[in-house]
Coordinates of C-alpha atoms in Angstrom, one line a residue:
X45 CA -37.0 -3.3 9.1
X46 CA -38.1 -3.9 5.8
X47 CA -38.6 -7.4 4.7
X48 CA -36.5 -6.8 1.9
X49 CA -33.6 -5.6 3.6
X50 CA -34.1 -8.2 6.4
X51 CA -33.8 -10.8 3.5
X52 CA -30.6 -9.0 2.1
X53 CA -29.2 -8.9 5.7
X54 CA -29.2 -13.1 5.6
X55 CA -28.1 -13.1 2.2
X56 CA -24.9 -10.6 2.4
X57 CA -24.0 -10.1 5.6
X58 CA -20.3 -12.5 5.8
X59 CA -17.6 -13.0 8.0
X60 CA -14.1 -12.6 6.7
X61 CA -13.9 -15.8 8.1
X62 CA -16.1 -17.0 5.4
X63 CA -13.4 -16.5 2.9
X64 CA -10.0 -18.2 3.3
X65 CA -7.0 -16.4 1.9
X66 CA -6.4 -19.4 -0.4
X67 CA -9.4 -19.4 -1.6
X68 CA -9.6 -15.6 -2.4
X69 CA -6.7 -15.9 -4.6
X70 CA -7.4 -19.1 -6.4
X71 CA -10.4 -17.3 -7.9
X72 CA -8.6 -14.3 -8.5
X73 CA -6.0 -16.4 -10.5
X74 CA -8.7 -17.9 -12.0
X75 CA -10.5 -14.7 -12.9
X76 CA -7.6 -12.6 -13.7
X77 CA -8.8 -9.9 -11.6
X78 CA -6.8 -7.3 -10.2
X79 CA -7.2 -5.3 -7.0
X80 CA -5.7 -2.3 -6.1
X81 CA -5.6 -0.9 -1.9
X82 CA -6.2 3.2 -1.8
X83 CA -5.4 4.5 1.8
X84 CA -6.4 8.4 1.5
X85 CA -4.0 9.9 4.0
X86 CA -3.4 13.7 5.6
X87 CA -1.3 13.7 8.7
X88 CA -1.1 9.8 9.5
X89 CA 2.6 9.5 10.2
X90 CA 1.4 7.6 13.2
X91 CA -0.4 4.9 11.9
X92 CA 0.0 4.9 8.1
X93 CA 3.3 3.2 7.6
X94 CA 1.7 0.2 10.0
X95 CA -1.2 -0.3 7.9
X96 CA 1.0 -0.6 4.5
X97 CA 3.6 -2.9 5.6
X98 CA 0.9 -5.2 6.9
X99 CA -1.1 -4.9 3.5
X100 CA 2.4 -5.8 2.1
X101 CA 3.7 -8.3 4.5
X102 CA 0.1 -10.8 4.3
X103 CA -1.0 -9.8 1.0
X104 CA 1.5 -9.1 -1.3
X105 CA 4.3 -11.2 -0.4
X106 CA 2.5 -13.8 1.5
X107 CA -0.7 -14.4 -0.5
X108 CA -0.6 -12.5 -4.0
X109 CA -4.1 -10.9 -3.5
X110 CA -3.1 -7.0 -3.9
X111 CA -1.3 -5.9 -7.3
X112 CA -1.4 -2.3 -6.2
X113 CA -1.2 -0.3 -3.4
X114 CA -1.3 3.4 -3.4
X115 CA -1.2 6.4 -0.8
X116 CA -2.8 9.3 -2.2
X117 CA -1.6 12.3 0.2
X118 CA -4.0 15.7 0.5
X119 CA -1.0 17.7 1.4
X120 CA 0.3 16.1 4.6
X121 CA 2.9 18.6 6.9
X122 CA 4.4 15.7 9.0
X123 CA 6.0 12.8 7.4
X124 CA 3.2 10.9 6.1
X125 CA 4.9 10.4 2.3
X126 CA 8.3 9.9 3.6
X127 CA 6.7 7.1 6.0
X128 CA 4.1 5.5 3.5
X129 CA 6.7 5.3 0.6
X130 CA 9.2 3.8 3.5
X131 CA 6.7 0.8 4.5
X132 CA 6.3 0.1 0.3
X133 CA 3.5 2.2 -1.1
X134 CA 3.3 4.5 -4.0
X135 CA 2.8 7.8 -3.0
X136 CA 0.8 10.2 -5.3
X137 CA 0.2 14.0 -3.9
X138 CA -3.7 14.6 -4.5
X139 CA -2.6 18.1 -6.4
X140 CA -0.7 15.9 -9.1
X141 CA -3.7 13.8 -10.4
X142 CA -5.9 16.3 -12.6
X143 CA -4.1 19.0 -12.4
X144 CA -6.7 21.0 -14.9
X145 CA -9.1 21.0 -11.9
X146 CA -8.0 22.5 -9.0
X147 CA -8.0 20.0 -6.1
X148 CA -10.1 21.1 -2.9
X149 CA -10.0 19.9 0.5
X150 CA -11.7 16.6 1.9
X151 CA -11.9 13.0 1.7
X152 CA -14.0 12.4 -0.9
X153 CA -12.0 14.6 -3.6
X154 CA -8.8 12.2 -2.9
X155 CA -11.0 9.1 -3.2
X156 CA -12.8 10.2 -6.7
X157 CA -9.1 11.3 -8.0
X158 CA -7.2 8.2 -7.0
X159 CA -9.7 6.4 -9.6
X160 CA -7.2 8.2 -12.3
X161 CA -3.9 6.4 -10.7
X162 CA -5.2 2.9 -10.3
X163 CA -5.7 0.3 -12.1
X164 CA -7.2 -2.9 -10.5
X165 CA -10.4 -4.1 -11.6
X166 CA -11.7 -3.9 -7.7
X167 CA -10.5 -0.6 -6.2
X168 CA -10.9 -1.4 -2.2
X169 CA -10.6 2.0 0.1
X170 CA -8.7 1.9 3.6
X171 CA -8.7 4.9 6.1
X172 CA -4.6 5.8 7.3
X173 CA -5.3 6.5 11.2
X174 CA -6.5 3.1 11.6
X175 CA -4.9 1.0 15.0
X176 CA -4.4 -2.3 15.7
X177 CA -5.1 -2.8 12.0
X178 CA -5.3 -6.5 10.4
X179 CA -5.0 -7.5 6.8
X180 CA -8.0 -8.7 7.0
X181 CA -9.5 -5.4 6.4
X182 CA -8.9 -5.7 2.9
X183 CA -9.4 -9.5 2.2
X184 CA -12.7 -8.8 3.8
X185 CA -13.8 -6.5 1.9
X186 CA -12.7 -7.6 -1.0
X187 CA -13.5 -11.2 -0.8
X188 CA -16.9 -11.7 -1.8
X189 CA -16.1 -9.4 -5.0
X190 CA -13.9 -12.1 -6.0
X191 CA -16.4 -14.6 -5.3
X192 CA -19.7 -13.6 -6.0
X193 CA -20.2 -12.1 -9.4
X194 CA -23.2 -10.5 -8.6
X195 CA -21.9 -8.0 -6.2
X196 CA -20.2 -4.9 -6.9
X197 CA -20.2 -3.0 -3.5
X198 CA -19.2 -4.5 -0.1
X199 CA -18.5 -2.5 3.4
X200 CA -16.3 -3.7 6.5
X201 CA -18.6 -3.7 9.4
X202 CA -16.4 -4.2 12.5
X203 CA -17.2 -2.9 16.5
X204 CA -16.0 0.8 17.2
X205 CA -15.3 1.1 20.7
X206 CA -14.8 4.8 22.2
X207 CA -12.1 4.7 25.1
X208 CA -12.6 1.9 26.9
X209 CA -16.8 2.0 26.1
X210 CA -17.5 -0.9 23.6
X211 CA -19.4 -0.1 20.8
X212 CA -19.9 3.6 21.5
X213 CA -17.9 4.6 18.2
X214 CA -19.4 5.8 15.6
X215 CA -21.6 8.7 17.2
X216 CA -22.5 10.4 13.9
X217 CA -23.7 6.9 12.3
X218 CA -26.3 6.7 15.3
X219 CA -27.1 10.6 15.5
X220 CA -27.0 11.2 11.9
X221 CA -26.6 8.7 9.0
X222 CA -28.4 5.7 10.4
X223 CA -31.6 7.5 11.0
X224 CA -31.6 9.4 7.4
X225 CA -31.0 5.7 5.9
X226 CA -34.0 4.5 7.9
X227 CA -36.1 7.0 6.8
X228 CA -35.6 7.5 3.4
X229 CA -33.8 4.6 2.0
X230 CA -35.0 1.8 4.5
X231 CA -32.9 -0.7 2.2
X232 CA -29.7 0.0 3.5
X233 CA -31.0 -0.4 6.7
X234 CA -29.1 -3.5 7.3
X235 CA -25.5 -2.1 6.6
X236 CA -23.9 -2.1 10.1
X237 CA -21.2 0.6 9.3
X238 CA -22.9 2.9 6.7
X239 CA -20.2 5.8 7.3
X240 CA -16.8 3.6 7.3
X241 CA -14.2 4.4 5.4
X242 CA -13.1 0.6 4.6
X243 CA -15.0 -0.7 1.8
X244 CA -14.4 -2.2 -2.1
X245 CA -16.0 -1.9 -4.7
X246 CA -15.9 -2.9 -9.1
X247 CA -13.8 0.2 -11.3
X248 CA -16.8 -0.5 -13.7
X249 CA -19.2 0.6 -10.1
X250 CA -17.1 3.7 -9.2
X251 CA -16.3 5.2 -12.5
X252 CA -19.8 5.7 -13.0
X253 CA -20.7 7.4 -9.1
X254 CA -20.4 11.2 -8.9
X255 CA -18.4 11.5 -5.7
X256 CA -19.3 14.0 -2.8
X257 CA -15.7 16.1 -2.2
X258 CA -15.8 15.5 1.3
X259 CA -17.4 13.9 4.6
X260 CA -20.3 13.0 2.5
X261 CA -19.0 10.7 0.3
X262 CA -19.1 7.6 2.5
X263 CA -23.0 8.0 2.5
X264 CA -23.5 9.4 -1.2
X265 CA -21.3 6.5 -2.5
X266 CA -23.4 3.9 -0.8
X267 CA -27.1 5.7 -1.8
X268 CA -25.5 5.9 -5.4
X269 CA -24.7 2.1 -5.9
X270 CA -28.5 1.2 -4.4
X271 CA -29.7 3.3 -7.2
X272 CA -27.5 2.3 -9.4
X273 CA -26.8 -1.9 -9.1
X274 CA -29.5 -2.6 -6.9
X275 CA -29.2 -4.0 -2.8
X276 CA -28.8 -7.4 -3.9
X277 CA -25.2 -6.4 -5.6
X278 CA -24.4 -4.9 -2.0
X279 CA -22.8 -6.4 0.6
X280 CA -20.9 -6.1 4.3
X281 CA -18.1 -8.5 6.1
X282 CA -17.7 -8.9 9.5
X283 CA -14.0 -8.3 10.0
X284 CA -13.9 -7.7 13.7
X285 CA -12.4 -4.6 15.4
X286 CA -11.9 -1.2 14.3
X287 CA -9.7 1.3 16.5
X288 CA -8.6 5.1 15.1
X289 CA -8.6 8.2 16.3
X290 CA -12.0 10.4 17.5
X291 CA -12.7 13.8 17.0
X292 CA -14.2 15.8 18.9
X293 CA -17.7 17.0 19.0
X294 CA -17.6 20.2 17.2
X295 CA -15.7 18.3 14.5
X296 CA -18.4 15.5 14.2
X297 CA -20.8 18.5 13.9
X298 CA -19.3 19.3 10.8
X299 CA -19.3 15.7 9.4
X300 CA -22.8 15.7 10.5
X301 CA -24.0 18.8 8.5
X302 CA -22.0 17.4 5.3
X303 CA -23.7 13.9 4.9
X304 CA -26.5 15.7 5.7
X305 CA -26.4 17.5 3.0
X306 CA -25.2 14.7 0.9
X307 CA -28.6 13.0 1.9
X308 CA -31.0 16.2 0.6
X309 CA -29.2 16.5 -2.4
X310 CA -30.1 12.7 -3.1
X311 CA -33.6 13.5 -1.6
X312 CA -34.6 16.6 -4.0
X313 CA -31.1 17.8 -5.8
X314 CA -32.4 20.8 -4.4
X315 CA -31.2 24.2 -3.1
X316 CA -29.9 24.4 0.1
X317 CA -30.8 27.8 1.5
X318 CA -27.6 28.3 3.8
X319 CA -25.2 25.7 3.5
X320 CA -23.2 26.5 6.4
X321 CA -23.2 25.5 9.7
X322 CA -22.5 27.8 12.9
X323 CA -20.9 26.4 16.4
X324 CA -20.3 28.1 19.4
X325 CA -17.1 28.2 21.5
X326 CA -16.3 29.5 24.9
X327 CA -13.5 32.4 24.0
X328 CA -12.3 35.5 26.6
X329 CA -15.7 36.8 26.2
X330 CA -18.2 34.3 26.3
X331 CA -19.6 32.1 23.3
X332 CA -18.5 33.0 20.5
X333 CA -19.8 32.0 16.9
X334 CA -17.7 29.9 15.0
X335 CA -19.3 29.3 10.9
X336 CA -18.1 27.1 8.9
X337 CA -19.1 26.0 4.9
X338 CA -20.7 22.5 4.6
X339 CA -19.3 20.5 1.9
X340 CA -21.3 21.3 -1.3
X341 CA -19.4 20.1 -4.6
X342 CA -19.9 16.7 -5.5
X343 CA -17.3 15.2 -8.4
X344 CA -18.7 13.9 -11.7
X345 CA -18.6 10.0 -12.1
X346 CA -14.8 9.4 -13.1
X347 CA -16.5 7.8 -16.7
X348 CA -17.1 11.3 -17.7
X349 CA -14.1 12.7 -17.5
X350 CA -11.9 13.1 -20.5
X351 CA -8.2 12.4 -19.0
X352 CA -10.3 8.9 -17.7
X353 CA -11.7 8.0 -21.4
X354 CA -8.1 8.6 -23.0
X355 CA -6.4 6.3 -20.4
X356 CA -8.9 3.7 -20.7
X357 CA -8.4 4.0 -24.2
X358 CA -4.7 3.6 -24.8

């Protein structure tokens, strides 16, 4: 590893147990910060209304450290809304939010639009099929943004077991992501959980990152900030355990191709030849070819957009 990122690993690498609740918000009392929760959700009738009644029961009512919390739904066909609105979110449909540009499917599209319906200062992201989940997911994360002024960017790191196998989660961080950080941008070596989807981060940070539409974003938000603030205004909390549901291969395939992609277009912003990706499955005549397009469009940063300048303004 890098000296410098074996240095940054001592100096911003925490524990959410580093950061008592009362502490966390005495300074944001005494900053006047505000912090908004965004929990992207598309079929996570399951789990989602979990996750926002605990967010409300320990950090709303109990401790006054979230002032908003919003589920932005990509077009759900269980009860996701009904069931996130239920447990004491806002619920905004994706398709409402910039209506001028035509939404398009993935995660990152949800994230880059929520930016338009929030309004804390610290905008902390949450995924909706998480299990087990704790609070602590969210004062971890955004705990040291309260407290050190120098950061602007922190991700949950956290074990990922798979089944009953601990710490064989996260299959396309190890295959993928972790050795494309190593080789090209050996500073981030250090971040445990490059690929969650639980991290915070400064408005004044994310307005000005263009934002990969979909499985990309996770890895071309975290390249984009290094660029951008600098790894010493990066950061990652311990905050345990995380449990949600896995896909299966073919689907992590996909992912795989995506942040791949993410990572050349950071590399060379050049042209990908073919950006598709083709799998196989066994069908009533053998293999059969299955192609799929890899995510390709990438948002603007929110700071350019005109609908963004006019709120700010008023």
């Amino acid at each position: 590893m890098l000296e410098e990122a074996e240095r940054w690993l001592s100096r911003r690498s925490w524990s959410v147990a580093d950061r008592p609740l009362d502490r966390l918000t005495a300074a944001k009392k005494a900053s006047g910060t505000s912090v908004s929760v965004v929990l992207p959700a598309l079929d996570e009738a399951e789990t989602v209304g979990a996750i926002v009644a605990e967010i409300r029961r320990e950090l709303v009512e109990k401790a006054p450290l979230v002032d908003e919390l919003v589920v932005i739904d990509s077009g759900s066909r269980d009860r996701t809304a009904e069931v996130a609105r239920e447990a004491g979110a806002r619920v905004v449909h994706r398709d409402e939010i910039l209506p001028r540009i035509p939404a398009v499917p993935g995660k990152g599209e949800v994230l880059w639009r929520s930016l338009l319906v929030t309004g804390g200062d610290i905008v902390a992201f949450i995924d909706a099929d998480l299990k087990e989940f704790s609070a602590d997911f969210v004062s971890g994360i955004v705990g040291p943004l309260l407290t050190e002024p120098d950061v602007d960017f922190v991700k949950a790191m956290y074990d990922r077991p798979l089944g009953s196998a601990a710490g064989q989660g996260g299959r396309v961080t190890e295959l993928m992501a972790r050795p494309l950080l190593n080789m090209h941008w050996p500073q981030l070596a250090g971040f445990v959980q490059p690929l969650g989807g639980e991290y915070a981060a400064r408005r004044s940070l994310l307005e000005r990152l263009p934002f990969p539409v979909g499985y990309g974003v996770e890895l071309g938000l975290l390249v984009d900030a290094l660029h951008t603030v600098g790894l010493d205004a990066l950061a990652q909390v311990d905050v345990g355990v995380r449990r949600h549901r896995h896909q299966d291969g073919q689907a992590l395939g996909r992912m795989a191709a995506a942040i791949y992609r993410t990572a050349q277009l950071r590399l060379a912003r050049g042209h990908l030849v073919r950006p598709e990706l083709t799998q196989f499955e066994r069908g009533e005549h053998g293999f059969e070819p299955r192609t799929y397009s890899v995510d390709t469009e990438e948002r603007p940063p929110m700071a350019d957009i005109a609908e963004y300048a006019a709120r700010r303004v008023a």
